[in-house]
PDB file of C-alpha atoms in Angstrom:
ATOM      1  CA  MET A 225       0.663  -9.968 -12.857  1.00 74.00           C
ATOM      2  CA  GLN A 226       0.813  -6.888 -10.635  1.00 79.00           C
ATOM      3  CA  ILE A 227      -2.485  -5.661 -12.071  1.00 78.00           C
ATOM      4  CA  PHE A 228      -4.222  -8.816 -10.801  1.00 82.00           C
ATOM      5  CA  TYR A 229      -2.219  -9.231  -7.612  1.00 89.00           C
ATOM      6  CA  PRO A 230      -0.666  -5.890  -6.606  1.00 94.00           C
ATOM      7  CA  ASP A 231       2.040  -5.347  -4.009  1.00 95.00           C
ATOM      8  CA  LEU A 232       0.970  -4.219  -0.538  1.00 97.00           C
ATOM      9  CA  TYR A 233       3.517  -2.649   1.805  1.00 97.00           C
ATOM     10  CA  PRO A 234       2.964  -1.546   5.416  1.00 96.00           C
ATOM     11  CA  LEU A 235       4.416   1.936   5.203  1.00 95.00           C
ATOM     12  CA  HIS A 236       4.334   2.538   8.948  1.00 94.00           C
ATOM     13  CA  THR A 237       7.011  -0.172   9.400  1.00 93.00           C
ATOM     14  CA  ILE A 238       9.520   1.419   7.015  1.00 93.00           C
ATOM     15  CA  GLU A 239      11.784   2.544   9.845  1.00 88.00           C
ATOM     16  CA  ASP A 240      12.060  -0.709  11.793  1.00 85.00           C
ATOM     17  CA  LYS A 241      10.875  -3.630   9.643  1.00 78.00           C
ATOM     18  CA  SER A 242      12.291  -3.002   6.213  1.00 79.00           C
ATOM     19  CA  GLN A 243      14.951  -4.426   3.986  1.00 85.00           C
ATOM     20  CA  ILE A 244      17.781  -1.953   3.518  1.00 85.00           C
ATOM     21  CA  ILE A 245      19.486  -1.825   0.122  1.00 85.00           C
ATOM     22  CA  GLN A 246      22.503   0.354  -0.575  1.00 78.00           C
ATOM     23  CA  ASP A 247      21.674   2.599  -3.546  1.00 69.00           C
ATOM     24  CA  GLY A 248      24.926   4.419  -4.260  1.00 72.00           C
ATOM     25  CA  GLU A 249      25.494   6.652  -1.263  1.00 73.00           C
ATOM     26  CA  ASP A 250      21.860   6.391  -0.104  1.00 77.00           C
ATOM     27  CA  GLU A 251      20.072   3.635   1.769  1.00 83.00           C
ATOM     28  CA  LEU A 252      16.792   2.437   0.312  1.00 90.00           C
ATOM     29  CA  HIS A 253      14.326   1.103   2.888  1.00 91.00           C
ATOM     30  CA  ILE A 254      11.833  -1.392   1.433  1.00 93.00           C
ATOM     31  CA  PRO A 255       9.002  -2.529   3.725  1.00 94.00           C
ATOM     32  CA  GLN A 256       8.223  -6.234   3.706  1.00 93.00           C
ATOM     33  CA  ARG A 257       5.336  -7.066   1.355  1.00 94.00           C
ATOM     34  CA  VAL A 258       2.213  -8.525   2.935  1.00 94.00           C
ATOM     35  CA  HIS A 259      -0.709 -10.545   1.560  1.00 93.00           C
ATOM     36  CA  LEU A 260      -3.714  -8.712   0.161  1.00 92.00           C
ATOM     37  CA  SER A 261      -5.987  -9.352   3.122  1.00 90.00           C
ATOM     38  CA  PHE A 262      -7.872  -7.249   5.650  1.00 89.00           C
ATOM     39  CA  ARG A 263      -6.034  -9.265   8.300  1.00 89.00           C
ATOM     40  CA  ASN A 264      -2.937  -7.268   7.353  1.00 93.00           C
ATOM     41  CA  ILE A 265      -4.657  -3.877   7.457  1.00 94.00           C
ATOM     42  CA  ASP A 266      -4.603  -2.142  10.820  1.00 94.00           C
ATOM     43  CA  SER A 267      -6.223   1.210  11.528  1.00 95.00           C
ATOM     44  CA  HIS A 268      -2.979   2.156  13.337  1.00 96.00           C
ATOM     45  CA  GLY A 269      -1.028   1.852  10.087  1.00 96.00           C
ATOM     46  CA  ALA A 270      -0.425   3.342   6.659  1.00 97.00           C
ATOM     47  CA  TYR A 271      -0.055   1.237   3.505  1.00 97.00           C
ATOM     48  CA  ILE A 272       1.161   1.495  -0.061  1.00 97.00           C
ATOM     49  CA  LEU A 273      -0.720  -0.552  -2.642  1.00 97.00           C
ATOM     50  CA  ASP A 274       1.173  -0.714  -5.936  1.00 96.00           C
ATOM     51  CA  THR A 275      -1.116  -1.802  -8.772  1.00 93.00           C
ATOM     52  CA  SER A 276       1.336  -0.898 -11.539  1.00 88.00           C
ATOM     53  CA  GLU A 277      -1.008   1.783 -12.927  1.00 89.00           C
ATOM     54  CA  TYR A 278      -1.735   3.484  -9.588  1.00 94.00           C
ATOM     55  CA  ILE A 279      -0.071   3.751  -6.225  1.00 96.00           C
ATOM     56  CA  TYR A 280      -2.603   4.042  -3.432  1.00 97.00           C
ATOM     57  CA  ILE A 281      -1.503   5.270  -0.024  1.00 97.00           C
ATOM     58  CA  TYR A 282      -4.069   4.265   2.587  1.00 97.00           C
ATOM     59  CA  ILE A 283      -3.932   5.955   6.000  1.00 97.00           C
ATOM     60  CA  GLY A 284      -5.612   4.209   8.946  1.00 96.00           C
ATOM     61  CA  LYS A 285      -7.733   6.373  11.226  1.00 96.00           C
ATOM     62  CA  ALA A 286      -5.696   5.490  14.348  1.00 96.00           C
ATOM     63  CA  VAL A 287      -2.269   6.124  12.795  1.00 97.00           C
ATOM     64  CA  SER A 288       0.107   7.876  15.166  1.00 96.00           C
ATOM     65  CA  ASP A 289       0.261  11.651  15.234  1.00 96.00           C
ATOM     66  CA  HIS A 290       4.052  11.323  14.931  1.00 95.00           C
ATOM     67  CA  PHE A 291       3.648   9.551  11.573  1.00 96.00           C
ATOM     68  CA  VAL A 292       1.113  12.093  10.262  1.00 97.00           C
ATOM     69  CA  GLN A 293       3.262  15.043  11.327  1.00 97.00           C
ATOM     70  CA  ASN A 294       6.475  13.661   9.813  1.00 96.00           C
ATOM     71  CA  VAL A 295       4.918  12.476   6.542  1.00 96.00           C
ATOM     72  CA  PHE A 296       2.047  14.866   5.812  1.00 96.00           C
ATOM     73  CA  ASN A 297       3.002  17.964   7.830  1.00 96.00           C
ATOM     74  CA  VAL A 298      -0.353  18.098   9.669  1.00 96.00           C
ATOM     75  CA  GLN A 299      -0.929  17.610  13.385  1.00 95.00           C
ATOM     76  CA  THR A 300      -3.492  14.773  13.451  1.00 95.00           C
ATOM     77  CA  PHE A 301      -5.280  12.270  11.236  1.00 96.00           C
ATOM     78  CA  SER A 302      -8.420  14.427  11.233  1.00 95.00           C
ATOM     79  CA  ALA A 303      -6.426  17.301   9.681  1.00 95.00           C
ATOM     80  CA  LEU A 304      -5.581  15.164   6.624  1.00 96.00           C
ATOM     81  CA  PRO A 305      -7.693  15.743   3.508  1.00 94.00           C
ATOM     82  CA  PHE A 306      -9.937  12.776   2.687  1.00 94.00           C
ATOM     83  CA  ASP A 307      -8.178  12.356  -0.663  1.00 95.00           C
ATOM     84  CA  SER A 308      -5.024  13.933  -2.062  1.00 95.00           C
ATOM     85  CA  TYR A 309      -2.689  13.235  -4.946  1.00 95.00           C
ATOM     86  CA  SER A 310       0.723  14.382  -3.785  1.00 93.00           C
ATOM     87  CA  LEU A 311       2.922  13.722  -0.805  1.00 94.00           C
ATOM     88  CA  PRO A 312       4.838  16.654   0.677  1.00 95.00           C
ATOM     89  CA  GLU A 313       8.620  16.330   0.789  1.00 94.00           C
ATOM     90  CA  LEU A 314       9.692  17.108   4.329  1.00 95.00           C
ATOM     91  CA  GLU A 315      13.161  17.360   5.816  1.00 94.00           C
ATOM     92  CA  ASN A 316      13.012  14.445   8.249  1.00 95.00           C
ATOM     93  CA  PRO A 317      14.262  10.837   8.050  1.00 93.00           C
ATOM     94  CA  LEU A 318      10.805   9.223   7.822  1.00 95.00           C
ATOM     95  CA  SER A 319       9.632  11.441   4.975  1.00 95.00           C
ATOM     96  CA  MET A 320      12.883  10.908   3.074  1.00 94.00           C
ATOM     97  CA  LYS A 321      12.657   7.095   3.449  1.00 94.00           C
ATOM     98  CA  ILE A 322       9.099   7.097   2.137  1.00 95.00           C
ATOM     99  CA  HIS A 323       9.957   9.374  -0.804  1.00 94.00           C
ATOM    100  CA  ASN A 324      12.976   7.237  -1.691  1.00 92.00           C
ATOM    101  CA  PHE A 325      10.797   4.113  -1.618  1.00 93.00           C
ATOM    102  CA  LEU A 326       8.119   5.756  -3.790  1.00 94.00           C
ATOM    103  CA  SER A 327      10.793   6.901  -6.256  1.00 92.00           C
ATOM    104  CA  TYR A 328      12.115   3.340  -6.380  1.00 90.00           C
ATOM    105  CA  LEU A 329       8.617   2.021  -7.204  1.00 91.00           C
ATOM    106  CA  ILE A 330       7.977   4.687  -9.832  1.00 91.00           C
ATOM    107  CA  GLN A 331      11.381   4.331 -11.537  1.00 88.00           C
ATOM    108  CA  SER A 332      10.689   0.678 -12.298  1.00 76.00           C
ATOM    109  CA  ARG A 333       7.964   1.649 -14.793  1.00 81.00           C
ATOM    110  CA  PRO A 334       8.274   2.648 -18.412  1.00 80.00           C
ATOM    111  CA  HIS A 335       5.359   5.083 -17.943  1.00 82.00           C
ATOM    112  CA  GLY A 336       4.190   7.483 -15.250  1.00 80.00           C
ATOM    113  CA  VAL A 337       2.045   6.458 -12.344  1.00 90.00           C
ATOM    114  CA  ALA A 338      -0.674   8.292 -10.446  1.00 92.00           C
ATOM    115  CA  ILE A 339      -0.545   8.480  -6.654  1.00 95.00           C
ATOM    116  CA  HIS A 340      -3.791   8.585  -4.684  1.00 97.00           C
ATOM    117  CA  ILE A 341      -3.573   9.200  -0.937  1.00 97.00           C
ATOM    118  CA  MET A 342      -6.729   8.389   1.012  1.00 97.00           C
ATOM    119  CA  ARG A 343      -7.888   8.276   4.587  1.00 96.00           C
ATOM    120  CA  GLU A 344      -9.565   5.166   5.949  1.00 95.00           C
ATOM    121  CA  ASP A 345     -12.855   7.071   6.089  1.00 95.00           C
ATOM    122  CA  SER A 346     -12.606   8.388   2.507  1.00 95.00           C
ATOM    123  CA  SER A 347     -15.526   7.830   0.147  1.00 94.00           C
ATOM    124  CA  HIS A 348     -12.948   6.432  -2.316  1.00 95.00           C
ATOM    125  CA  ARG A 349     -11.805   3.718   0.108  1.00 93.00           C
ATOM    126  CA  HIS A 350     -13.218   1.042  -2.228  1.00 91.00           C
ATOM    127  CA  LEU A 351     -10.452   1.835  -4.745  1.00 93.00           C
ATOM    128  CA  PHE A 352      -8.011   0.395  -2.209  1.00 94.00           C
ATOM    129  CA  THR A 353     -10.115  -2.362  -0.635  1.00 91.00           C
ATOM    130  CA  ARG A 354     -11.181  -3.946  -3.924  1.00 89.00           C
ATOM    131  CA  TYR A 355      -7.613  -5.209  -4.336  1.00 90.00           C
ATOM    132  CA  LEU A 356      -7.681  -7.193  -1.082  1.00 89.00           C
ATOM    133  CA  VAL A 357      -8.349 -10.359  -3.059  1.00 82.00           C
ATOM    134  CA  ASP A 358      -7.067 -12.831  -0.466  1.00 80.00           C
ATOM    135  CA  ASP A 359     -10.268 -12.275   1.494  1.00 72.00           C
ATOM    136  CA  LYS A 360     -13.364 -14.234   0.739  1.00 61.00           C
ATOM    137  CA  SER A 361     -16.767 -12.604   0.504  1.00 59.00           C
ATOM    138  CA  GLU A 362     -20.163 -14.277   0.451  1.00 49.00           C
ATOM    139  CA  SER A 363     -20.438 -14.186  -3.319  1.00 53.00           C
ATOM    140  CA  THR A 364     -16.842 -14.702  -4.436  1.00 64.00           C
ATOM    141  CA  MET A 365     -13.917 -17.017  -3.895  1.00 67.00           C
ATOM    142  CA  SER A 366     -10.680 -15.897  -2.326  1.00 70.00           C
ATOM    143  CA  TYR A 367      -7.638 -15.770  -4.598  1.00 72.00           C
ATOM    144  CA  VAL A 368      -6.338 -19.091  -3.230  1.00 76.00           C
ATOM    145  CA  GLU A 369      -9.759 -20.745  -3.666  1.00 76.00           C
ATOM    146  CA  PHE A 370      -9.890 -19.430  -7.233  1.00 77.00           C
ATOM    147  CA  LEU A 371      -6.477 -20.939  -8.027  1.00 82.00           C
ATOM    148  CA  ARG A 372      -7.587 -24.305  -6.576  1.00 84.00           C
ATOM    149  CA  TYR A 373     -10.763 -24.153  -8.643  1.00 81.00           C
ATOM    150  CA  ILE A 374      -8.793 -23.473 -11.844  1.00 86.00           C
ATOM    151  CA  ARG A 375      -6.418 -26.322 -11.032  1.00 87.00           C
ATOM    152  CA  GLU A 376      -9.332 -28.717 -10.474  1.00 86.00           C
ATOM    153  CA  GLN A 377     -10.901 -27.682 -13.782  1.00 84.00           C
ATOM    154  CA  ILE A 378      -7.647 -28.305 -15.651  1.00 89.00           C
ATOM    155  CA  VAL A 379      -7.179 -31.740 -14.053  1.00 86.00           C
ATOM    156  CA  LYS A 380     -10.710 -32.863 -15.081  1.00 74.00           C
TER     157      LYS A 380
END
């Protein structure tokens, strides 16, 4: 199911809008999942898209410098590489919360998972946006419209 409808988490809310689970002596912060829609994507945010095979980390172009410094160890968004495949482990609370959450996602799989970190202006942005299936385009149905269509076809 996760391949067809992956999990989308607003990573920038991990400090203030997350569920906290006690994991032994550590606290695990889990951001609240959101629907796969552009309405939930803000250029001031950062997001994790978990497709089961890949974990995409999408960084909005207006994300705060504080976030970029504490998570990626660079001064501004423009200093981030367009695409990268590893997240530095830094000694600050935000970085540790994000790494703990990523470890939690990865541990739930019987196989490894690739991580792809991309800026909003990356040429590989489509790898992230293609999963926003709750949005309707001119030539396709939204996910909800598709489910209604299937239901109508079964009822006939």
